[in-house]
Structure formats: C-alpha cells, structure tokens
Amino acid sequence: MIGKREKIGWVRFSVCTAAIFLCIFGYGLFSENRKLIREEKQQLETAGMMEDGKTQEEILYHIFQGEEEKALQKKGRQVYARAGFEEEMKARYQSRMVQYIVRSGGVFLGAYLLITAAAYIRMREAVRRKEQEFEQFGSVIEQFYTGHYQVAYREEEGMKSRLFSRLNSLGKRLEVQEKKIQDEKETTKSLVTDISHQLKTPVASLKMCLELLAEEDLSKEEEKEFLGQAVGQTQRLDSLTKALINISRMETGMISVKKIQAPIMDTIAQAVSSVYVKAQEKNIEIEVVKNSDEAADMAIPHDPHWTREAIANILENAVKYSGRDTCIQIRMMKRNSFLRIEIEDQGIGIDSRDYTKIFQRFYRGTAPQVKEADGSGVGLYLTRSILEAQGGSVSVSAGKQGSIFTIHVSLTDL
C-alpha cells in the first residue's frame, strides 16, 4: 500500500516532469514557427523578384543581401494573390504546424507517460521492498516476544543489514539476560531448599533437647548432657547462619570484592592467626615456605578481607581433618601473571571423584570422619566464589599424605 508521503513525492515528480516537457515542447513549437515564417518570407521575396524580371543571379544576390525585403515580400504576396495561392500558402503553414504539434506532442506525451509510469512502478517496487523489510522487522520483534532471539540475516552493505546486525546483538543480550534471570530463579530456589535442609537437623536436635529438659524426672547428669547438646546445636546454628548469610550476600551481589594493592604475606598471616588456636589444640604446625623473598614480600592487587576469608576456610578444613602432631605447609611461587599458593596438609585426603564436588554449595564428603565432624559444607564454596570474583581460582589434588589446595591469585588489576 502506497503511503501519503510516497503519493506526494510521485505527484511532485509528475508535475516537474510535465513542466519540463511543456517547456521543451513550447521551445520546439516556437522554433518550428520561426522556421516556417522564414521559409514563407523567402518564397515571397523570390516571387517578388521574379515579378520584377530579375535574373537568377540577382535573385540569389538579393536573398543573401536582404535588400528591399518588405517591398519584395509585398510584391510576392500580390503575385500569389493573383495566382490564387495565398490561401493555399496559409493552409500549408497551418497544416505543417498541426503536423508538428501532433507529431511532437505525441512523442513528448508518450515519453512523459513512459517516464512517469516507470517512476510509478519504481516507487511501487520501493514501497513493496520497504513493506517487506518492515514485515521482517516485525517478525523479528514477534520472535523476541516469544523468547526466540536468533536473527537470521545476510551480512552485506546497506542500512537493512546494519539494522539486522543491531537486532541480532540485541537478541543475544536479551538471551543472556533471560538466561541470567532464569539462573537466578533456579539459584534462589535451590538456595532456599538447601537452607531448609541444612537448618532442619540442628533445629530438630535442639527441639528434642529442650523437650527432654522440660521433663521433671531427669537427673543432674542427664540435664547437663542435654544442656551441652543444646549449646552445641545452638553454636552449630549460629555458625550455619553466618555461613548462609555470607552465601546469600555473595550470590545477590551484596558482597563487593574490592581489590587494592596490599602485601599478600599480611593476608596469609591473618588467615593463619584465625585458625592458630585450633591448630595448637591438636599440636598441628603451620609452616610458611617462602620460595623467594620477592614472593613473600610482594604487594599484589587483591581484597585482603575476603582473600583472608578464602584462605582461612581451607586452613580450617585442614586443621579439622588432620590428625594430632601433623604439619600444614603453605608455599608461595611467583609466576608471570599470577601468584601460586599451595596449602598441603597431612589429613585424611579427598577422593578424586570429589575434587570438583567439594566446591559445590553445601556438599560434604562421604568419608566417615567428614560425617562425624561439624560443618555446613559452605566454606570451600565461599572460597571458590571469593577467588573467582577477583579473577583467581582454586583447585585440589592429592598430596604425599593428605591434600594440596592450589590457589591462583592474578597479578593484574582486572
């Protein structure tokens, strides 16, 4: 369907084309009229000179010199009048003018109609292409509404290709955003489920202890035992609640990891201090091995608070699952673009099938020592999240006796 704007444009083109053809036709008509008048004058002058008895040479001379034109034309007109050809001359003039008008007018009219028709067809074709393009754009938008963000188009020069390229980029962004929203929904759902599961056991145990304490026929020893269990479950709830708060804040972006240039040795020392008392209780030695003075004394971009938290979580597990009179060794090695920190313990070790699982939220190993020990299964998950938020990583492998946790901290402030 042709729009108002296209119609106005075509009418303007038609009017301008008609005006140009009329000007050309008018100029041609004027030229033809002058030509016929000039021929008539020559004929009258020739007839006038023949009336005076001039020779052919004199006639030609007077024609080229233009002498006594009016007198000769007058005599010539009289000659034609006496011979009865004056009306015939006028009729010939009019006939030739009519023939020119018909012939030239037909040619100009045909050319005008041909050009305007071609312009109209071209305009209709352009409008049709635009309508197809709008239909394609509308189809893409409909796809976006239904959740399909892949835009099929051919890369070529022109505005259409550029617009489809932009729509394709927009579709990819929408797809990423939708996936992100869906992942957040699934994460929230999973988090709520995991929290409910983790809280269920200590709450049930605490409830049972309190119900038993409410009975009147308990001995002092039984009351003391149940009170101890209630305190233990309360401490477990407190520890679990803090861990869950950190997870929630980390996953919702409330924890902002801010990297600053700070000595890495200070961060490691603070992490060691946080588990020092527990290590002393089991006579576990924590040894820091310096590969070089440069690695130990260097300041690197990292978040001291959260990096300390990440390292402390690994050290806490190492102390928890290591036997008495053992050693935990921390080694540092500087590489081109990162600092490698290895934490090796002499504990129970980790099954190779659990190397990736232990960094999942709320996952705890299947070993009996793990099941017997208190824990929420969120420490290593937080460690991985904290390090990855800073462009680093953490992995685990088997050591000589226990496990080796390897941390990579980026040396670039990205």
CSV table of C-alpha atoms in Angstrom, one decimal:
chain,number,residue,atom,x,y,z
A,1,MET,CA,0.0,0.0,0.0
A,2,ILE,CA,1.4,3.4,-1.0
A,3,GLY,CA,1.6,5.9,1.8
A,4,LYS,CA,0.7,9.6,1.6
A,5,ARG,CA,4.3,10.6,1.6
A,6,GLU,CA,5.1,8.4,-1.5
A,7,LYS,CA,2.0,9.7,-3.3
A,8,ILE,CA,3.0,13.3,-2.7
A,9,GLY,CA,6.5,12.5,-4.0
A,10,TRP,CA,5.2,10.9,-7.1
A,11,VAL,CA,2.8,13.8,-7.9
A,12,ARG,CA,5.6,16.3,-7.5
A,13,PHE,CA,7.8,14.3,-9.8
A,14,SER,CA,5.0,14.0,-12.4
A,15,VAL,CA,4.3,17.8,-12.2
A,16,CYS,CA,8.0,18.6,-12.6
A,17,THR,CA,8.4,16.2,-15.5
A,18,ALA,CA,5.3,17.6,-17.2
A,19,ALA,CA,6.6,21.2,-16.8
A,20,ILE,CA,10.0,20.2,-18.3
A,21,PHE,CA,8.3,18.5,-21.3
A,22,LEU,CA,6.0,21.5,-21.8
A,23,CYS,CA,9.0,23.9,-21.8
A,24,ILE,CA,10.8,21.7,-24.4
A,25,PHE,CA,7.6,21.3,-26.5
A,26,GLY,CA,7.0,25.1,-26.3
A,27,TYR,CA,10.5,25.9,-27.4
A,28,GLY,CA,10.2,23.4,-30.3
A,29,LEU,CA,6.9,24.9,-31.3
A,30,PHE,CA,8.4,28.4,-31.3
A,31,SER,CA,11.4,27.2,-33.4
A,32,GLU,CA,9.2,25.5,-35.9
A,33,ASN,CA,7.1,28.6,-36.2
A,34,ARG,CA,10.1,30.8,-36.9
A,35,LYS,CA,11.3,28.2,-39.5
A,36,LEU,CA,8.0,28.3,-41.3
A,37,ILE,CA,7.9,32.1,-41.2
A,38,ARG,CA,11.4,32.3,-42.6
A,39,GLU,CA,10.6,29.9,-45.4
A,40,GLU,CA,7.4,31.9,-46.3
A,41,LYS,CA,9.4,35.2,-46.4
A,42,GLN,CA,12.0,33.6,-48.8
A,43,GLN,CA,9.2,32.3,-51.1
A,44,LEU,CA,7.5,35.8,-51.1
A,45,GLU,CA,10.8,37.5,-51.8
A,46,THR,CA,11.6,35.1,-54.6
A,47,ALA,CA,8.2,35.6,-56.2
A,48,GLY,CA,8.6,39.4,-55.9
A,49,MET,CA,12.0,39.4,-57.7
A,50,MET,CA,10.7,37.2,-60.4
A,51,GLU,CA,7.9,39.8,-60.9
A,52,ASP,CA,10.5,42.5,-61.5
A,53,GLY,CA,12.2,40.3,-64.1
A,54,LYS,CA,15.5,39.8,-62.2
A,55,THR,CA,17.8,37.1,-63.2
A,56,GLN,CA,18.6,34.1,-61.1
A,57,GLU,CA,21.9,35.6,-60.0
A,58,GLU,CA,20.2,38.8,-59.0
A,59,ILE,CA,17.6,36.9,-57.1
A,60,LEU,CA,20.2,34.9,-55.2
A,61,TYR,CA,22.1,38.1,-54.5
A,62,HIS,CA,19.1,39.9,-53.1
A,63,ILE,CA,18.2,36.9,-51.0
A,64,PHE,CA,21.6,36.8,-49.3
A,65,GLN,CA,22.0,40.6,-49.0
A,66,GLY,CA,18.5,41.0,-47.6
A,67,GLU,CA,17.8,44.2,-49.7
A,68,GLU,CA,14.2,45.5,-50.1
A,69,GLU,CA,12.8,42.6,-48.2
A,70,LYS,CA,9.5,44.2,-47.3
A,71,ALA,CA,9.0,45.5,-50.9
A,72,LEU,CA,9.8,42.1,-52.4
A,73,GLN,CA,7.6,40.3,-49.9
A,74,LYS,CA,4.7,42.7,-50.8
A,75,LYS,CA,5.1,42.0,-54.5
A,76,GLY,CA,5.5,38.4,-53.9
A,77,ARG,CA,2.2,38.3,-51.9
A,78,GLN,CA,0.5,40.1,-54.7
A,79,VAL,CA,1.8,37.5,-57.1
A,80,TYR,CA,0.5,34.7,-55.0
A,81,ALA,CA,-2.9,36.5,-54.6
A,82,ARG,CA,-3.3,37.0,-58.4
A,83,ALA,CA,-2.4,33.3,-58.9
A,84,GLY,CA,-4.9,32.3,-56.2
A,85,PHE,CA,-2.2,30.6,-54.0
A,86,GLU,CA,-2.4,32.9,-50.9
A,87,GLU,CA,-5.0,30.8,-49.1
A,88,GLU,CA,-3.1,27.7,-50.1
A,89,MET,CA,0.1,29.1,-48.5
A,90,LYS,CA,-1.7,29.8,-45.3
A,91,ALA,CA,-3.3,26.3,-45.4
A,92,ARG,CA,0.2,24.8,-45.9
A,93,TYR,CA,1.6,26.8,-42.9
A,94,GLN,CA,-1.3,25.7,-40.7
A,95,SER,CA,-1.0,22.1,-41.9
A,96,ARG,CA,2.7,21.9,-41.2
A,97,MET,CA,2.2,23.5,-37.7
A,98,VAL,CA,-0.6,21.0,-36.9
A,99,GLN,CA,1.6,18.1,-38.1
A,100,TYR,CA,4.5,19.3,-35.9
A,101,ILE,CA,2.1,19.7,-32.9
A,102,VAL,CA,0.6,16.3,-33.4
A,103,ARG,CA,3.9,14.6,-34.1
A,104,SER,CA,6.0,16.3,-31.4
A,105,GLY,CA,3.1,16.3,-28.9
A,106,GLY,CA,2.6,12.6,-29.4
A,107,VAL,CA,6.3,11.9,-28.9
A,108,PHE,CA,6.5,14.2,-25.8
A,109,LEU,CA,3.3,12.8,-24.4
A,110,GLY,CA,4.5,9.2,-24.9
A,111,ALA,CA,7.9,9.9,-23.3
A,112,TYR,CA,6.1,11.7,-20.4
A,113,LEU,CA,3.8,8.8,-19.8
A,114,LEU,CA,6.6,6.3,-20.1
A,115,ILE,CA,8.8,8.1,-17.6
A,116,THR,CA,6.0,8.7,-15.1
A,117,ALA,CA,4.9,5.1,-15.4
A,118,ALA,CA,8.4,3.9,-14.9
A,119,ALA,CA,8.7,6.2,-11.9
A,120,TYR,CA,5.4,4.9,-10.5
A,121,ILE,CA,6.5,1.3,-11.0
A,122,ARG,CA,9.8,2.0,-9.3
A,123,MET,CA,8.0,3.8,-6.4
A,124,ARG,CA,5.7,0.8,-6.0
A,125,GLU,CA,8.7,-1.5,-6.0
A,126,ALA,CA,10.5,0.6,-3.4
A,127,VAL,CA,7.3,0.7,-1.3
A,128,ARG,CA,7.0,-3.1,-1.6
A,129,ARG,CA,10.6,-3.6,-0.5
A,130,LYS,CA,10.1,-1.3,2.5
A,131,GLU,CA,6.9,-3.2,3.4
A,132,GLN,CA,8.8,-6.5,3.2
A,133,GLU,CA,11.6,-5.0,5.4
A,134,PHE,CA,9.0,-3.8,7.9
A,135,GLU,CA,7.4,-7.2,7.9
A,136,GLN,CA,10.8,-8.8,8.5
A,137,PHE,CA,11.5,-6.4,11.4
A,138,GLY,CA,8.0,-7.1,12.8
A,139,SER,CA,8.6,-10.8,12.5
A,140,VAL,CA,11.9,-10.4,14.5
A,141,ILE,CA,10.2,-8.4,17.2
A,142,GLU,CA,7.4,-11.1,17.4
A,143,GLN,CA,10.2,-13.7,17.8
A,144,PHE,CA,11.6,-11.6,20.7
A,145,TYR,CA,8.2,-11.6,22.4
A,146,THR,CA,8.1,-15.4,22.1
A,147,GLY,CA,11.6,-15.8,23.5
A,148,HIS,CA,13.4,-16.6,20.2
A,149,TYR,CA,16.4,-14.3,19.9
A,150,GLN,CA,18.3,-15.7,16.9
A,151,VAL,CA,18.1,-13.3,14.0
A,152,ALA,CA,18.9,-14.8,10.5
A,153,TYR,CA,20.3,-12.3,8.1
A,154,ARG,CA,22.8,-11.9,5.3
A,155,GLU,CA,25.8,-9.7,6.1
A,156,GLU,CA,26.1,-7.1,3.3
A,157,GLU,CA,26.4,-3.4,2.7
A,158,GLY,CA,23.3,-1.2,3.5
A,159,MET,CA,21.1,0.1,6.2
A,160,LYS,CA,19.0,-3.1,6.3
A,161,SER,CA,21.9,-5.3,7.1
A,162,ARG,CA,23.2,-2.9,9.8
A,163,LEU,CA,19.7,-2.8,11.4
A,164,PHE,CA,19.5,-6.6,11.5
A,165,SER,CA,23.0,-6.8,12.9
A,166,ARG,CA,21.9,-4.5,15.7
A,167,LEU,CA,18.8,-6.5,16.3
A,168,ASN,CA,20.9,-9.7,16.4
A,169,SER,CA,23.2,-8.1,19.0
A,170,LEU,CA,20.1,-7.0,21.0
A,171,GLY,CA,18.7,-10.5,20.7
A,172,LYS,CA,21.9,-12.0,22.1
A,173,ARG,CA,21.9,-9.6,25.0
A,174,LEU,CA,18.2,-10.4,25.7
A,175,GLU,CA,19.0,-14.1,25.6
A,176,VAL,CA,21.9,-13.6,28.1
A,177,GLN,CA,19.7,-11.5,30.4
A,178,GLU,CA,16.9,-14.1,30.2
A,179,LYS,CA,19.3,-16.9,31.0
A,180,LYS,CA,20.7,-14.9,33.8
A,181,ILE,CA,17.2,-14.3,35.3
A,182,GLN,CA,16.3,-17.9,34.9
A,183,ASP,CA,19.6,-19.0,36.5
A,184,GLU,CA,19.0,-16.6,39.4
A,185,LYS,CA,15.5,-18.1,39.9
A,186,GLU,CA,16.9,-21.6,39.9
A,187,THR,CA,19.7,-20.5,42.2
A,188,THR,CA,17.3,-18.8,44.6
A,189,LYS,CA,15.0,-21.9,44.6
A,190,SER,CA,18.0,-24.2,45.2
A,191,LEU,CA,19.3,-21.9,47.9
A,192,VAL,CA,16.0,-21.9,49.8
A,193,THR,CA,15.9,-25.7,49.5
A,194,ASP,CA,19.4,-26.1,50.7
A,195,ILE,CA,19.0,-23.7,53.6
A,196,SER,CA,15.8,-25.5,54.7
A,197,HIS,CA,17.6,-28.9,54.6
A,198,GLN,CA,20.7,-27.5,56.5
A,199,LEU,CA,18.6,-25.9,59.2
A,200,LYS,CA,16.3,-28.9,59.7
A,201,THR,CA,18.8,-31.2,61.5
A,202,PRO,CA,20.1,-28.7,64.2
A,203,VAL,CA,16.6,-27.3,64.8
A,204,ALA,CA,15.1,-30.8,65.3
A,205,SER,CA,18.0,-31.7,67.6
A,206,LEU,CA,17.7,-28.5,69.6
A,207,LYS,CA,13.9,-29.0,69.9
A,208,MET,CA,14.3,-32.6,71.2
A,209,CYS,CA,16.9,-31.5,73.8
A,210,LEU,CA,14.6,-28.7,75.1
A,211,GLU,CA,11.6,-31.0,75.2
A,212,LEU,CA,13.6,-33.6,77.2
A,213,LEU,CA,14.9,-30.8,79.5
A,214,ALA,CA,11.3,-29.8,80.2
A,215,GLU,CA,10.6,-33.2,81.8
A,216,GLU,CA,10.8,-33.1,85.6
A,217,ASP,CA,12.3,-36.6,86.3
A,218,LEU,CA,15.7,-36.0,84.8
A,219,SER,CA,18.9,-36.5,86.8
A,220,LYS,CA,21.5,-33.7,87.1
A,221,GLU,CA,23.8,-35.7,84.8
A,222,GLU,CA,21.1,-36.0,82.1
A,223,GLU,CA,20.2,-32.3,82.4
A,224,LYS,CA,23.9,-31.4,82.0
A,225,GLU,CA,24.2,-33.7,79.0
A,226,PHE,CA,21.1,-32.3,77.2
A,227,LEU,CA,22.1,-28.7,78.0
A,228,GLY,CA,25.5,-29.4,76.4
A,229,GLN,CA,23.9,-30.9,73.3
A,230,ALA,CA,21.5,-27.8,73.1
A,231,VAL,CA,24.5,-25.5,73.4
A,232,GLY,CA,26.3,-27.4,70.7
A,233,GLN,CA,23.3,-27.3,68.4
A,234,THR,CA,22.9,-23.6,69.1
A,235,GLN,CA,26.6,-23.0,68.1
A,236,ARG,CA,26.1,-25.1,65.0
A,237,LEU,CA,23.0,-23.0,64.1
A,238,ASP,CA,25.0,-19.8,64.7
A,239,SER,CA,27.8,-21.0,62.5
A,240,LEU,CA,25.4,-22.1,59.8
A,241,THR,CA,23.5,-18.9,59.9
A,242,LYS,CA,26.7,-16.8,59.4
A,243,ALA,CA,27.7,-19.0,56.5
A,244,LEU,CA,24.3,-18.8,54.9
A,245,ILE,CA,24.3,-15.0,55.3
A,246,ASN,CA,27.7,-14.9,53.5
A,247,ILE,CA,26.4,-17.1,50.7
A,248,SER,CA,23.3,-15.1,50.3
A,249,ARG,CA,25.2,-11.8,50.2
A,250,MET,CA,27.8,-13.3,47.8
A,251,GLU,CA,25.2,-14.6,45.3
A,252,THR,CA,23.0,-11.5,45.4
A,253,GLY,CA,26.0,-9.2,44.8
A,254,MET,CA,25.8,-7.6,48.2
A,255,ILE,CA,29.4,-8.5,48.9
A,256,SER,CA,31.5,-6.3,46.8
A,257,VAL,CA,35.0,-7.6,46.3
A,258,LYS,CA,37.4,-4.6,46.0
A,259,LYS,CA,41.0,-5.2,45.0
A,260,ILE,CA,43.7,-3.0,46.4
A,261,GLN,CA,47.5,-3.2,46.3
A,262,ALA,CA,48.4,-4.9,49.6
A,263,PRO,CA,51.1,-7.3,50.9
A,264,ILE,CA,49.9,-10.9,50.3
A,265,MET,CA,52.0,-12.1,53.3
A,266,ASP,CA,49.9,-10.0,55.7
A,267,THR,CA,46.7,-11.6,54.3
A,268,ILE,CA,48.1,-15.1,54.8
A,269,ALA,CA,49.3,-14.3,58.3
A,270,GLN,CA,45.9,-13.1,59.3
A,271,ALA,CA,44.3,-16.3,57.8
A,272,VAL,CA,46.8,-18.4,59.8
A,273,SER,CA,46.0,-16.4,63.0
A,274,SER,CA,42.3,-17.2,62.7
A,275,VAL,CA,42.9,-21.0,63.0
A,276,TYR,CA,46.0,-20.8,65.2
A,277,VAL,CA,44.2,-21.7,68.5
A,278,LYS,CA,42.5,-24.8,66.9
A,279,ALA,CA,45.8,-25.9,65.4
A,280,GLN,CA,47.6,-25.6,68.8
A,281,GLU,CA,44.9,-27.7,70.5
A,282,LYS,CA,45.9,-30.6,68.1
A,283,ASN,CA,49.6,-29.7,68.1
A,284,ILE,CA,49.5,-29.0,64.4
A,285,GLU,CA,52.3,-26.9,63.0
A,286,ILE,CA,51.5,-24.4,60.3
A,287,GLU,CA,54.6,-23.7,58.2
A,288,VAL,CA,55.0,-20.9,55.6
A,289,VAL,CA,57.7,-21.8,53.0
A,290,LYS,CA,59.0,-18.8,51.0
A,291,ASN,CA,60.1,-19.7,47.5
A,292,SER,CA,61.8,-16.3,47.3
A,293,ASP,CA,61.9,-13.1,49.3
A,294,GLU,CA,60.1,-11.4,46.3
A,295,ALA,CA,57.1,-13.7,46.5
A,296,ALA,CA,56.8,-13.3,50.3
A,297,ASP,CA,57.2,-9.5,50.4
A,298,MET,CA,55.4,-8.5,47.3
A,299,ALA,CA,52.2,-6.4,47.2
A,300,ILE,CA,49.6,-7.6,44.8
A,301,PRO,CA,46.1,-6.4,43.9
A,302,HIS,CA,43.5,-8.4,45.9
A,303,ASP,CA,40.8,-7.9,48.5
A,304,PRO,CA,42.7,-8.5,51.9
A,305,HIS,CA,39.5,-9.2,53.9
A,306,TRP,CA,37.8,-11.7,51.6
A,307,THR,CA,41.1,-13.3,50.4
A,308,ARG,CA,41.9,-13.9,54.1
A,309,GLU,CA,38.5,-15.5,54.5
A,310,ALA,CA,39.0,-17.8,51.5
A,311,ILE,CA,42.4,-19.0,52.7
A,312,ALA,CA,41.1,-19.4,56.3
A,313,ASN,CA,38.4,-21.7,55.1
A,314,ILE,CA,40.9,-24.0,53.5
A,315,LEU,CA,43.1,-23.9,56.6
A,316,GLU,CA,40.2,-24.6,58.9
A,317,ASN,CA,39.3,-27.8,57.0
A,318,ALA,CA,43.0,-28.8,57.0
A,319,VAL,CA,43.1,-28.4,60.8
A,320,LYS,CA,39.7,-30.1,61.2
A,321,TYR,CA,40.5,-33.2,59.2
A,322,SER,CA,44.2,-33.6,60.1
A,323,GLY,CA,45.5,-35.8,63.0
A,324,ARG,CA,47.5,-34.6,66.0
A,325,ASP,CA,51.1,-33.8,65.7
A,326,THR,CA,51.0,-33.2,61.9
A,327,CYS,CA,52.0,-30.3,59.7
A,328,ILE,CA,50.3,-27.9,57.3
A,329,GLN,CA,52.6,-26.3,54.8
A,330,ILE,CA,51.9,-23.1,52.8
A,331,ARG,CA,54.1,-22.5,49.8
A,332,MET,CA,54.2,-19.4,47.5
A,333,MET,CA,55.6,-19.2,44.0
A,334,LYS,CA,55.5,-16.2,41.7
A,335,ARG,CA,54.7,-16.7,38.0
A,336,ASN,CA,54.5,-14.2,35.1
A,337,SER,CA,50.9,-13.2,35.6
A,338,PHE,CA,49.8,-14.8,38.9
A,339,LEU,CA,50.9,-15.9,42.4
A,340,ARG,CA,50.6,-19.6,43.1
A,341,ILE,CA,49.8,-20.5,46.7
A,342,GLU,CA,49.8,-24.2,47.8
A,343,ILE,CA,48.3,-25.4,51.1
A,344,GLU,CA,49.3,-29.0,51.8
A,345,ASP,CA,48.0,-30.9,54.8
A,346,GLN,CA,48.6,-34.4,56.3
A,347,GLY,CA,44.9,-35.2,56.8
A,348,ILE,CA,42.5,-37.8,55.6
A,349,GLY,CA,42.7,-36.8,51.9
A,350,ILE,CA,39.9,-36.4,49.4
A,351,ASP,CA,38.6,-39.0,47.0
A,352,SER,CA,39.5,-37.9,43.4
A,353,ARG,CA,35.8,-38.3,42.5
A,354,ASP,CA,35.0,-35.4,44.9
A,355,TYR,CA,37.7,-33.0,43.6
A,356,THR,CA,35.1,-30.8,41.9
A,357,LYS,CA,32.1,-31.6,44.2
A,358,ILE,CA,33.7,-30.2,47.3
A,359,PHE,CA,33.5,-26.7,45.9
A,360,GLN,CA,29.7,-27.0,45.5
A,361,ARG,CA,27.4,-25.4,47.9
A,362,PHE,CA,26.6,-27.5,51.0
A,363,TYR,CA,28.5,-30.5,49.7
A,364,ARG,CA,30.3,-32.7,52.2
A,365,GLY,CA,32.4,-35.7,51.5
A,366,THR,CA,31.4,-39.3,52.1
A,367,ALA,CA,34.3,-40.2,54.4
A,368,PRO,CA,33.2,-41.2,58.0
A,369,GLN,CA,35.5,-38.5,59.5
A,370,VAL,CA,33.7,-35.9,57.5
A,371,LYS,CA,30.2,-37.0,58.5
A,372,GLU,CA,31.2,-37.1,62.2
A,373,ALA,CA,32.7,-33.6,62.2
A,374,ASP,CA,30.6,-30.5,62.5
A,375,GLY,CA,30.3,-28.5,59.3
A,376,SER,CA,27.9,-26.9,56.9
A,377,GLY,CA,29.6,-27.6,53.5
A,378,VAL,CA,29.8,-23.9,52.5
A,379,GLY,CA,33.4,-22.9,53.4
A,380,LEU,CA,35.0,-24.2,50.2
A,381,TYR,CA,32.1,-22.9,48.1
A,382,LEU,CA,32.7,-19.4,49.5
A,383,THR,CA,36.5,-19.8,48.9
A,384,ARG,CA,35.9,-20.5,45.2
A,385,SER,CA,33.4,-17.7,44.8
A,386,ILE,CA,35.7,-15.2,46.5
A,387,LEU,CA,38.7,-16.1,44.4
A,388,GLU,CA,36.8,-16.2,41.1
A,389,ALA,CA,35.4,-12.8,41.8
A,390,GLN,CA,38.9,-11.5,41.9
A,391,GLY,CA,40.0,-13.3,38.7
A,392,GLY,CA,41.6,-16.1,40.6
A,393,SER,CA,40.9,-19.9,41.0
A,394,VAL,CA,41.2,-22.8,43.4
A,395,SER,CA,41.7,-26.5,42.9
A,396,VAL,CA,42.6,-29.6,44.8
A,397,SER,CA,44.9,-32.6,44.2
A,398,ALA,CA,46.4,-35.4,46.2
A,399,GLY,CA,49.5,-34.8,48.4
A,400,LYS,CA,52.1,-37.1,49.8
A,401,GLN,CA,49.7,-37.9,52.7
A,402,GLY,CA,46.7,-35.6,52.6
A,403,SER,CA,45.6,-33.0,50.1
A,404,ILE,CA,47.0,-30.0,48.3
A,405,PHE,CA,44.8,-27.0,47.7
A,406,THR,CA,46.2,-24.7,44.9
A,407,ILE,CA,45.2,-21.1,44.8
A,408,HIS,CA,46.0,-18.8,41.8
A,409,VAL,CA,45.8,-15.0,42.5
A,410,SER,CA,46.1,-12.7,39.5
A,411,LEU,CA,48.9,-10.1,39.5
A,412,THR,CA,46.9,-7.8,37.2
A,413,ASP,CA,44.3,-5.4,38.4
A,414,LEU,CA,41.5,-6.5,36.2
